[in-house]
CSV table of C-alpha atoms in Angstrom, one decimal:
chain,number,residue,atom,x,y,z
A,1,MET,CA,-43.2,-16.2,20.6
A,2,THR,CA,-40.9,-19.3,20.9
A,3,GLY,CA,-39.5,-17.9,24.1
A,4,ALA,CA,-43.0,-17.1,25.5
A,5,LEU,CA,-44.2,-20.6,24.7
A,6,ALA,CA,-41.2,-22.1,26.5
A,7,VAL,CA,-42.2,-20.1,29.6
A,8,SER,CA,-46.0,-20.7,29.6
A,9,THR,CA,-48.7,-22.1,27.4
A,10,ASP,CA,-51.4,-20.2,29.2
A,11,PRO,CA,-53.6,-18.6,26.5
A,12,ASP,CA,-53.6,-15.3,28.3
A,13,VAL,CA,-49.8,-15.2,28.5
A,14,VAL,CA,-49.5,-16.1,24.8
A,15,ALA,CA,-52.1,-13.5,23.8
A,16,ARG,CA,-50.2,-10.8,25.6
A,17,ALA,CA,-47.0,-11.8,23.8
A,18,ILE,CA,-48.8,-11.7,20.5
A,19,GLU,CA,-50.1,-8.2,21.2
A,20,ALA,CA,-46.7,-7.1,22.1
A,21,SER,CA,-45.2,-8.3,18.8
A,22,GLY,CA,-46.6,-5.4,16.8
A,23,ASP,CA,-49.4,-3.0,16.1
A,24,ASP,CA,-50.3,-4.4,12.7
A,25,ALA,CA,-52.8,-7.3,13.1
A,26,ALA,CA,-51.9,-8.6,9.7
A,27,THR,CA,-48.3,-9.3,10.6
A,28,ARG,CA,-48.9,-10.5,14.1
A,29,PRO,CA,-47.9,-14.2,14.7
A,30,VAL,CA,-50.6,-16.8,15.1
A,31,VAL,CA,-50.1,-19.8,17.4
A,32,HIS,CA,-51.7,-23.1,16.4
A,33,GLY,CA,-52.1,-26.2,18.6
A,34,LEU,CA,-52.8,-24.7,22.0
A,35,ALA,CA,-56.5,-25.8,22.2
A,36,ASP,CA,-57.8,-27.3,25.4
A,37,ALA,CA,-57.8,-31.0,24.8
A,38,ALA,CA,-60.2,-31.6,27.6
A,39,ALA,CA,-62.8,-29.3,26.1
A,40,ASP,CA,-62.1,-30.8,22.7
A,41,SER,CA,-61.8,-27.4,21.2
A,42,ASP,CA,-59.8,-26.5,18.0
A,43,SER,CA,-59.8,-22.8,18.6
A,44,ASP,CA,-56.3,-21.1,18.7
A,45,VAL,CA,-54.9,-18.0,20.2
A,46,ALA,CA,-55.8,-15.9,17.2
A,47,ALA,CA,-59.0,-15.5,15.3
A,48,THR,CA,-57.5,-16.2,11.8
A,49,GLY,CA,-54.5,-17.8,10.2
A,50,ARG,CA,-53.4,-18.3,6.6
A,51,ALA,CA,-52.1,-21.8,6.9
A,52,ASP,CA,-54.4,-24.8,6.2
A,53,ALA,CA,-54.6,-28.0,8.2
A,54,ASP,CA,-52.3,-29.9,5.8
A,55,GLN,CA,-49.6,-27.3,6.0
A,56,LEU,CA,-49.7,-27.2,9.8
A,57,ALA,CA,-49.6,-31.0,9.9
A,58,GLN,CA,-46.5,-30.9,7.7
A,59,ALA,CA,-44.7,-28.5,10.0
A,60,GLN,CA,-45.7,-30.6,13.1
A,61,ALA,CA,-44.6,-33.8,11.4
A,62,GLU,CA,-41.3,-32.6,10.0
A,63,ARG,CA,-40.6,-30.5,13.2
A,64,ARG,CA,-38.7,-27.9,11.1
A,65,SER,CA,-39.5,-24.5,9.8
A,66,VAL,CA,-41.5,-24.4,6.6
A,67,VAL,CA,-41.6,-21.4,4.3
A,68,LEU,CA,-44.6,-21.1,2.0
A,69,ASP,CA,-45.5,-18.6,-0.7
A,70,VAL,CA,-49.0,-17.3,-0.3
A,71,ASP,CA,-51.0,-14.5,-1.8
A,72,GLY,CA,-49.5,-11.1,-0.8
A,73,GLY,CA,-46.3,-12.4,0.8
A,74,VAL,CA,-44.5,-15.3,2.5
A,75,LEU,CA,-45.7,-17.5,5.3
A,76,ARG,CA,-43.3,-19.1,7.8
A,77,LEU,CA,-44.4,-22.0,10.1
A,78,ASP,CA,-42.1,-22.7,13.0
A,79,PRO,CA,-43.0,-25.8,15.1
A,80,VAL,CA,-42.4,-25.6,18.9
A,81,VAL,CA,-42.3,-28.9,20.8
A,82,LEU,CA,-44.1,-28.6,24.2
A,83,ALA,CA,-44.5,-31.2,26.8
A,84,ASP,CA,-47.6,-33.1,25.4
A,85,ARG,CA,-48.1,-31.5,22.1
A,86,THR,CA,-46.4,-29.6,19.2
A,87,ALA,CA,-47.5,-26.0,18.7
A,88,VAL,CA,-46.9,-24.1,15.4
A,89,VAL,CA,-46.1,-20.4,15.2
A,90,GLU,CA,-47.3,-18.8,12.0
A,91,VAL,CA,-45.7,-15.6,10.8
A,92,PHE,CA,-46.8,-13.7,7.7
A,93,VAL,CA,-44.3,-11.3,5.9
A,94,PRO,CA,-45.9,-9.2,3.2
A,95,ASP,CA,-44.3,-8.5,-0.1
A,96,SER,CA,-43.8,-4.8,0.8
A,97,ALA,CA,-41.6,-5.8,3.8
A,98,LEU,CA,-39.6,-8.3,1.7
A,99,GLY,CA,-38.7,-5.8,-1.1
A,100,GLY,CA,-38.7,-2.5,0.8
A,101,ASP,CA,-34.9,-2.4,1.4
A,102,ALA,CA,-33.8,-4.2,-1.8
A,103,GLY,CA,-32.5,-1.0,-3.4
A,104,ASN,CA,-30.3,-0.2,-0.4
A,105,ARG,CA,-29.0,-3.7,-0.2
A,106,TRP,CA,-28.1,-3.7,-3.9
A,107,LEU,CA,-26.3,-0.4,-3.5
A,108,LEU,CA,-24.3,-1.8,-0.5
A,109,LEU,CA,-23.4,-4.9,-2.5
A,110,ALA,CA,-22.4,-2.7,-5.5
A,111,GLY,CA,-20.2,-0.5,-3.2
A,112,VAL,CA,-18.5,-3.6,-1.7
A,113,ALA,CA,-17.9,-5.0,-5.2
A,114,VAL,CA,-16.4,-1.8,-6.4
A,115,ALA,CA,-14.1,-1.6,-3.4
A,116,LEU,CA,-13.0,-5.2,-3.8
A,117,VAL,CA,-12.3,-4.7,-7.5
A,118,GLY,CA,-10.3,-1.5,-6.8
A,119,ALA,CA,-8.2,-3.2,-4.1
A,120,ALA,CA,-7.6,-6.2,-6.4
A,121,VAL,CA,-6.5,-3.9,-9.2
A,122,LEU,CA,-4.0,-2.1,-6.9
A,123,VAL,CA,-2.5,-5.4,-5.7
A,124,VAL,CA,-2.3,-6.9,-9.1
A,125,ASP,CA,-0.7,-3.7,-10.5
A,126,ARG,CA,2.0,-3.8,-7.9
A,127,VAL,CA,2.7,-7.5,-8.3
A,128,ALA,CA,2.7,-7.1,-12.1
A,129,ALA,CA,5.1,-4.1,-11.9
A,130,ARG,CA,7.6,-6.1,-9.8
A,131,THR,CA,7.2,-9.1,-12.1
A,132,VAL,CA,7.7,-7.0,-15.3
A,133,ASP,CA,10.8,-5.2,-13.8
A,134,ALA,CA,12.4,-8.5,-12.7
A,135,THR,CA,11.7,-10.1,-16.0
A,136,ARG,CA,13.1,-7.1,-17.9
A,137,ASP,CA,16.3,-7.2,-15.9
A,138,LEU,CA,16.6,-10.9,-16.5
A,139,VAL,CA,16.1,-10.5,-20.2
A,140,LYS,CA,18.7,-7.7,-20.4
A,141,ALA,CA,21.2,-9.8,-18.5
A,142,ALA,CA,20.6,-12.8,-20.7
A,143,LEU,CA,21.1,-10.7,-23.8
A,144,ALA,CA,24.3,-9.3,-22.4
A,145,VAL,CA,25.7,-12.8,-21.7
A,146,GLY,CA,24.7,-13.7,-25.2
A,147,ASP,CA,26.8,-10.8,-26.5
A,148,GLY,CA,29.8,-12.0,-24.5
A,149,ASP,CA,29.6,-9.9,-21.3
A,150,LEU,CA,30.0,-12.6,-18.7
A,151,GLY,CA,30.4,-10.1,-15.9
A,152,VAL,CA,26.7,-9.1,-15.8
A,153,ARG,CA,24.6,-10.2,-12.8
A,154,VAL,CA,21.0,-9.6,-11.8
A,155,GLU,CA,19.5,-8.7,-8.5
A,156,PRO,CA,17.0,-11.5,-7.8
A,157,SER,CA,13.5,-9.9,-7.2
A,158,GLY,CA,9.9,-10.3,-8.0
A,159,PRO,CA,7.8,-13.4,-7.3
A,160,ARG,CA,9.5,-16.5,-5.8
A,161,GLU,CA,9.8,-18.2,-9.2
A,162,LEU,CA,11.5,-15.2,-10.8
A,163,ALA,CA,13.8,-14.7,-7.8
A,164,GLU,CA,14.9,-18.3,-8.1
A,165,ALA,CA,15.4,-17.8,-11.8
A,166,GLY,CA,17.7,-14.8,-11.0
A,167,HIS,CA,19.7,-16.9,-8.6
A,168,ALA,CA,20.0,-19.6,-11.2
A,169,PHE,CA,21.1,-17.1,-13.8
A,170,ASN,CA,23.9,-15.7,-11.5
A,171,ARG,CA,25.1,-19.2,-10.8
A,172,MET,CA,25.1,-20.0,-14.5
A,173,ALA,CA,27.2,-16.8,-15.3
A,174,GLU,CA,29.7,-17.7,-12.5
A,175,ARG,CA,30.1,-21.2,-14.0
A,176,LEU,CA,30.5,-19.8,-17.5
A,177,VAL,CA,33.3,-17.4,-16.3
A,178,ALA,CA,35.0,-20.2,-14.4
A,179,ALA,CA,34.7,-22.5,-17.4
A,180,ARG,CA,36.1,-19.9,-19.9
A,181,THR,CA,38.9,-19.0,-17.6
A,182,ASP,CA,39.9,-22.6,-17.0
A,183,GLU,CA,39.7,-23.2,-20.7
A,184,ARG,CA,42.0,-20.3,-21.6
A,185,GLU,CA,44.4,-21.0,-18.8
A,186,LEU,CA,44.6,-24.6,-20.1
A,187,VAL,CA,45.3,-23.3,-23.6
A,188,ALA,CA,48.0,-21.0,-22.3
A,189,ASP,CA,49.5,-23.8,-20.2
A,190,LEU,CA,49.5,-26.2,-23.2
A,191,SER,CA,51.1,-23.5,-25.3
A,192,HIS,CA,53.9,-23.0,-22.8
A,193,ARG,CA,54.4,-26.7,-22.5
A,194,LEU,CA,54.6,-27.0,-26.3
A,195,ARG,CA,57.1,-24.2,-26.6
A,196,THR,CA,59.5,-25.7,-24.1
A,197,PRO,CA,60.1,-28.9,-26.1
A,198,LEU,CA,60.3,-26.8,-29.2
A,199,THR,CA,63.2,-25.0,-27.7
A,200,VAL,CA,64.9,-28.3,-27.0
A,201,LEU,CA,64.2,-29.4,-30.6
A,202,ARG,CA,65.7,-26.3,-32.0
A,203,LEU,CA,68.8,-26.8,-29.8
A,204,ASP,CA,69.1,-30.3,-31.1
A,205,ALA,CA,68.7,-29.2,-34.7
A,206,GLU,CA,71.4,-26.6,-34.2
A,207,ALA,CA,73.7,-29.2,-32.8
A,208,LEU,CA,73.2,-31.4,-35.9
A,209,GLU,CA,74.7,-28.9,-38.3
A,210,PRO,CA,78.5,-29.0,-38.5
A,211,ASP,CA,80.5,-25.9,-37.9
A,212,ASP,CA,82.3,-26.2,-41.3
A,213,THR,CA,80.3,-24.1,-43.8
A,214,SER,CA,82.5,-24.7,-46.9
A,215,VAL,CA,80.4,-26.1,-49.6
A,216,GLY,CA,83.0,-27.4,-52.0
A,217,SER,CA,84.0,-30.4,-49.8
A,218,PHE,CA,80.5,-31.8,-49.4
A,219,SER,CA,78.8,-34.4,-51.5
A,220,GLN,CA,75.3,-33.9,-52.9
A,221,ALA,CA,73.9,-36.2,-50.1
A,222,GLU,CA,75.6,-34.1,-47.4
A,223,LEU,CA,74.3,-30.9,-49.0
A,224,ASP,CA,70.7,-32.3,-49.1
A,225,HIS,CA,71.2,-33.3,-45.4
A,226,ARG,CA,72.2,-29.7,-44.5
A,227,ARG,CA,69.2,-28.3,-46.5
A,228,GLY,CA,66.9,-30.7,-44.6
A,229,ILE,CA,68.3,-29.5,-41.3
A,230,ARG,CA,67.7,-25.9,-42.3
A,231,ARG,CA,64.2,-26.7,-43.3
A,232,ILE,CA,63.6,-28.4,-39.9
A,233,ARG,CA,65.0,-25.3,-38.2
A,234,GLN,CA,62.8,-23.0,-40.2
A,235,ALA,CA,59.7,-25.1,-39.5
A,236,ILE,CA,60.5,-25.0,-35.8
A,237,VAL,CA,60.8,-21.2,-35.9
A,238,THR,CA,57.5,-21.0,-37.8
A,239,LEU,CA,55.8,-23.3,-35.3
A,240,GLU,CA,57.2,-21.2,-32.4
A,241,GLY,CA,55.7,-18.1,-34.0
A,242,GLU,CA,52.3,-19.7,-34.2
A,243,ILE,CA,52.5,-20.9,-30.6
A,244,ASP,CA,53.6,-17.4,-29.5
A,245,THR,CA,50.6,-15.8,-31.2
A,246,LEU,CA,48.3,-18.3,-29.4
A,247,ILE,CA,50.0,-17.5,-26.1
A,248,LYS,CA,49.6,-13.7,-26.6
A,249,THR,CA,45.9,-14.0,-27.6
A,250,THR,CA,45.1,-16.3,-24.7
A,251,ARG,CA,47.0,-14.2,-22.2
A,252,LYS,CA,45.1,-11.0,-23.1
A,253,ALA,CA,41.8,-12.8,-22.8
A,254,VAL,CA,42.7,-14.3,-19.4
A,255,ALA,CA,44.0,-11.0,-18.1
A,256,THR,CA,40.7,-9.3,-19.1
A,257,GLU,CA,38.3,-11.8,-17.6
A,258,ALA,CA,40.1,-13.6,-14.8
A,259,GLY,CA,40.2,-12.2,-11.4
A,260,PRO,CA,43.2,-12.1,-9.0
A,261,ALA,CA,45.1,-15.4,-9.2
A,262,MET,CA,47.5,-17.1,-6.8
A,263,CYS,CA,50.1,-19.8,-7.1
A,264,ASP,CA,52.8,-21.5,-5.1
A,265,VAL,CA,56.2,-20.4,-6.4
A,266,SER,CA,58.0,-23.4,-4.9
A,267,GLU,CA,55.6,-25.8,-6.5
A,268,VAL,CA,56.0,-24.1,-9.9
A,269,VAL,CA,59.8,-24.1,-9.7
A,270,ARG,CA,59.9,-27.8,-8.7
A,271,ASP,CA,57.5,-28.7,-11.5
A,272,ARG,CA,59.4,-26.9,-14.3
A,273,MET,CA,62.8,-28.1,-13.0
A,274,VAL,CA,61.6,-31.7,-13.6
A,275,PHE,CA,61.7,-31.0,-17.3
A,276,TRP,CA,64.8,-28.8,-17.4
A,277,ALA,CA,66.7,-31.2,-15.2
A,278,ALA,CA,66.2,-34.0,-17.7
A,279,LEU,CA,67.5,-31.7,-20.5
A,280,ALA,CA,70.4,-30.5,-18.3
A,281,GLY,CA,71.4,-34.2,-17.8
A,282,ASP,CA,71.5,-34.7,-21.6
A,283,GLN,CA,73.8,-31.6,-21.9
A,284,ASN,CA,75.9,-32.4,-18.8
A,285,ARG,CA,74.9,-29.2,-17.1
A,286,PRO,CA,75.4,-29.1,-13.3
A,287,HIS,CA,72.3,-27.6,-11.7
A,288,ARG,CA,70.5,-27.3,-8.3
A,289,VAL,CA,67.4,-25.8,-6.8
A,290,ILE,CA,67.6,-23.7,-3.6
A,291,GLY,CA,64.8,-22.8,-1.2
A,292,ALA,CA,61.8,-24.4,-3.0
A,293,GLN,CA,60.9,-26.8,-0.3
A,294,LEU,CA,58.3,-24.6,1.5
A,295,ARG,CA,55.1,-23.1,0.3
A,296,ILE,CA,55.6,-19.5,-1.0
A,297,PRO,CA,52.5,-17.8,-2.5
A,298,ALA,CA,52.7,-15.2,-5.2
A,299,PRO,CA,49.8,-13.1,-6.8
A,300,VAL,CA,50.3,-14.4,-10.4
A,301,PRO,CA,48.6,-17.3,-12.3
A,302,ARG,CA,50.5,-20.5,-12.3
A,303,ALA,CA,50.7,-20.8,-16.1
A,304,GLU,CA,52.2,-17.2,-16.3
A,305,LEU,CA,54.9,-17.9,-13.7
A,306,ALA,CA,55.7,-21.2,-15.4
A,307,ALA,CA,56.1,-19.4,-18.7
A,308,ALA,CA,58.4,-16.8,-17.2
A,309,LEU,CA,60.6,-19.5,-15.6
A,310,ASP,CA,60.8,-21.4,-18.9
A,311,ALA,CA,61.8,-18.2,-20.7
A,312,VAL,CA,64.6,-17.3,-18.4
A,313,ILE,CA,65.9,-20.9,-18.0
A,314,GLY,CA,65.5,-21.4,-21.7
A,315,ASN,CA,67.9,-18.5,-22.3
A,316,VAL,CA,70.5,-20.3,-20.2
A,317,PHE,CA,70.3,-23.3,-22.5
A,318,ARG,CA,70.1,-21.2,-25.6
A,319,TYR,CA,73.0,-18.7,-25.0
A,320,THR,CA,75.5,-20.7,-22.9
A,321,PRO,CA,77.6,-23.7,-24.1
A,322,GLN,CA,76.6,-27.2,-23.1
A,323,GLY,CA,78.0,-28.2,-19.8
A,324,THR,CA,77.5,-24.7,-18.3
A,325,ALA,CA,76.1,-24.9,-14.7
A,326,PHE,CA,73.1,-23.1,-13.5
A,327,GLU,CA,70.9,-22.8,-10.4
A,328,VAL,CA,67.4,-21.6,-9.4
A,329,ALA,CA,66.8,-20.1,-6.0
A,330,VAL,CA,63.6,-19.0,-4.2
A,331,SER,CA,63.6,-16.7,-1.1
A,332,ARG,CA,61.5,-14.2,0.7
A,333,ARG,CA,62.6,-10.8,1.9
A,334,ASP,CA,61.4,-7.3,2.6
A,335,GLY,CA,57.8,-8.1,1.5
A,336,TYR,CA,58.9,-9.7,-1.8
A,337,VAL,CA,59.4,-13.2,-3.2
A,338,ALA,CA,62.6,-13.5,-5.1
A,339,ILE,CA,63.2,-16.0,-7.9
A,340,ARG,CA,66.9,-16.0,-8.9
A,341,ILE,CA,68.3,-17.8,-12.0
A,342,ASP,CA,72.1,-17.9,-12.1
A,343,ASP,CA,74.4,-19.4,-14.7
A,344,ALA,CA,78.1,-19.9,-15.2
A,345,GLY,CA,78.1,-18.6,-18.8
A,346,PRO,CA,79.6,-15.5,-20.3
A,347,GLY,CA,77.0,-13.2,-18.7
A,348,ILE,CA,75.1,-10.3,-20.3
A,349,PRO,CA,77.4,-7.4,-21.2
A,350,ASP,CA,74.8,-4.7,-21.1
A,351,ALA,CA,72.0,-5.6,-18.7
A,352,ASP,CA,70.2,-2.3,-18.9
A,353,ARG,CA,70.1,-2.5,-22.7
A,354,ALA,CA,68.8,-6.1,-22.5
A,355,LEU,CA,66.0,-5.0,-20.1
A,356,ARG,CA,65.1,-2.0,-22.3
A,357,ARG,CA,64.9,-4.3,-25.4
A,358,GLY,CA,62.5,-6.6,-23.7
A,359,ALA,CA,60.4,-3.8,-22.5
A,360,SER,CA,60.2,-2.1,-25.9
A,361,ASP,CA,59.1,-5.4,-27.5
A,362,GLN,CA,55.4,-4.8,-26.9
A,363,GLY,CA,53.3,-8.0,-27.0
A,364,SER,CA,56.4,-10.2,-27.6
A,365,THR,CA,56.2,-13.8,-26.4
A,366,GLY,CA,59.6,-14.9,-27.4
A,367,LEU,CA,62.2,-16.4,-25.1
A,368,GLY,CA,63.4,-13.0,-23.9
A,369,LEU,CA,63.1,-11.1,-20.7
A,370,ASP,CA,59.8,-9.5,-21.7
A,371,ILE,CA,57.8,-12.4,-20.3
A,372,ALA,CA,59.6,-12.3,-17.0
A,373,LYS,CA,59.2,-8.5,-16.8
A,374,ARG,CA,55.5,-8.7,-17.6
A,375,VAL,CA,54.8,-11.4,-14.9
A,376,ALA,CA,56.8,-9.4,-12.3
A,377,LEU,CA,55.0,-6.2,-13.0
A,378,GLN,CA,51.7,-8.1,-12.8
A,379,ALA,CA,52.7,-9.1,-9.3
A,380,ASN,CA,53.8,-5.5,-8.4
A,381,GLY,CA,57.5,-6.5,-8.7
A,382,SER,CA,60.3,-6.1,-11.1
A,383,VAL,CA,63.2,-7.8,-12.8
A,384,SER,CA,66.9,-7.1,-12.4
A,385,ILE,CA,70.1,-8.5,-14.0
A,386,ASP,CA,73.4,-8.8,-12.2
A,387,ARG,CA,76.7,-10.7,-12.2
A,388,ALA,CA,76.1,-14.2,-10.8
A,389,ARG,CA,78.2,-15.9,-8.2
A,390,LEU,CA,78.8,-18.7,-10.7
A,391,GLY,CA,80.3,-16.1,-13.0
A,392,GLY,CA,77.6,-15.6,-15.6
A,393,ALA,CA,74.3,-13.8,-15.6
A,394,SER,CA,71.9,-13.6,-12.6
A,395,VAL,CA,68.3,-12.8,-13.4
A,396,VAL,CA,66.2,-11.9,-10.3
A,397,MET,CA,62.4,-11.7,-10.5
A,398,LEU,CA,60.8,-9.9,-7.6
A,399,LEU,CA,57.1,-10.6,-6.9
A,400,ALA,CA,55.0,-8.9,-4.2
A,401,ASP,CA,54.6,-11.2,-1.2
A,402,PRO,CA,50.8,-11.4,-0.5
A,403,GLU,CA,51.5,-12.4,3.1
A,404,ALA,CA,53.7,-9.5,3.9
A,405,THR,CA,53.7,-5.7,3.5
A,406,PRO,CA,56.5,-4.4,1.2
A,407,ARG,CA,58.9,-2.0,3.0
A,408,GLN,CA,59.1,0.2,0.0
A,409,VAL,CA,56.2,1.1,-2.3
A,410,SER,CA,58.2,1.8,-5.5
A,411,ARG,CA,58.4,-1.1,-7.9
A,412,PHE,CA,61.9,-0.3,-9.0
A,413,GLY,CA,63.5,1.5,-6.1
A,414,LEU,CA,63.8,-1.6,-3.9
A,415,VAL,CA,65.5,-3.5,-6.8
A,416,GLY,CA,67.9,-0.7,-7.5
A,417,ARG,CA,68.8,-0.3,-3.8
A,418,MET,CA,69.3,-4.1,-3.5
A,419,ALA,CA,71.5,-4.2,-6.5
A,420,ARG,CA,73.7,-1.3,-5.3
A,421,GLU,CA,74.0,-3.0,-1.9
A,422,GLN,CA,75.1,-6.3,-3.5
A,423,LYS,CA,77.7,-4.6,-5.7
A,424,SER,CA,79.1,-2.5,-2.8
A,425,SER,CA,79.1,-5.1,0.0
A,426,GLY,CA,79.3,-8.3,-2.0
A,427,ARG,CA,76.2,-9.6,-0.1
A,428,ARG,CA,73.5,-11.5,-1.9
A,429,TRP,CA,70.1,-12.8,-1.1
A,430,PRO,CA,70.0,-15.2,1.9
A,431,ARG,CA,70.9,-18.6,0.6
A,432,GLN,CA,69.2,-21.8,1.8
A,433,ARG,CA,70.3,-25.3,1.6
A,434,PRO,CA,69.8,-26.9,-1.8
A,435,THR,CA,66.8,-29.2,-2.3
A,436,GLY,CA,68.6,-31.2,-5.1
A,437,GLN,CA,71.0,-31.3,-7.9
């Protein structure tokens, strides 16, 4: 009807539009306000209408649709602004039309609600399952770390917050491993550093006691002095045993938890010779270092290699007279790094027996060859004993060179072949110019 009024306000045209709107006269629209002003007539294009004059005036004044409850249904008044007047289209909707499809609409709404609830349940179930799995894995990993298993890691998954928690847990575990490894390596390094001055202290204590052991010629004061020296030596031995136990325990823990370690052989040799050079000066021992000016990597922890060097060099100070010369040489050959400690002492009469004794001493941390053998085997190498050019013993530690491929796979075959070649031809490892004396 609004469209028809926009085209023409001729009562005949409007009447035909009203008739075309439906067969039911009760629900046909009624148009108010089209009376001929010249004839001063109030008749409309319909015989009857349900709206009164006040309601029509309200719609015309407000110029917006008005919905009114009337007997038997709902009345809608729509104002239509024409050129010189405002017409009102009245439409009546009976209650039967309003509620006829309510059941179908409620069924449709119920179906939509059930579908939405089902979809929400599926989505929430999948999200909850991922969340529960991720949380369970995180809890298991945290309990494992609490029980001491620092190697456990989680696969970050689930919601963003849980995935971030998984990444944070992995970083925490890595830092715990690094912290524990650093702590135990520090303990091992401190233990090695303590044992080295203890060796010096024991040598000094042995030098304090005279060679004359006859008791009759000593006064009571001298006897007490000798007993005090023996107590000092015994205390040193006891302290060395405690430090050895600490080293052994720490070494096992580091070997279990720490990954592959690397160190610079030349740096370790130079560092340890700073200490031993001072002691050698006190005992008038000529000494020199060969080939330790360049970086030479080896696949062993720094503290372990330092302990092996201290063990072998300590043997020189322990079993050779004061004033005996020694030298430490570092070289690379055939896929191995060689550390050679030579001395001018009496030598080792039975080298094979000395090596077997060190190997059979399981878990020993004394100043024997077992430390050097263990470090060499850890680096896929070996230890050999030969006659030194200086006249005494020559202990050679072979460590696999990580920057080269060994020419021979066997750990011991290469050493044995080299030893035979040295004995038969008199050739030794290539010597380099000394870095200091």
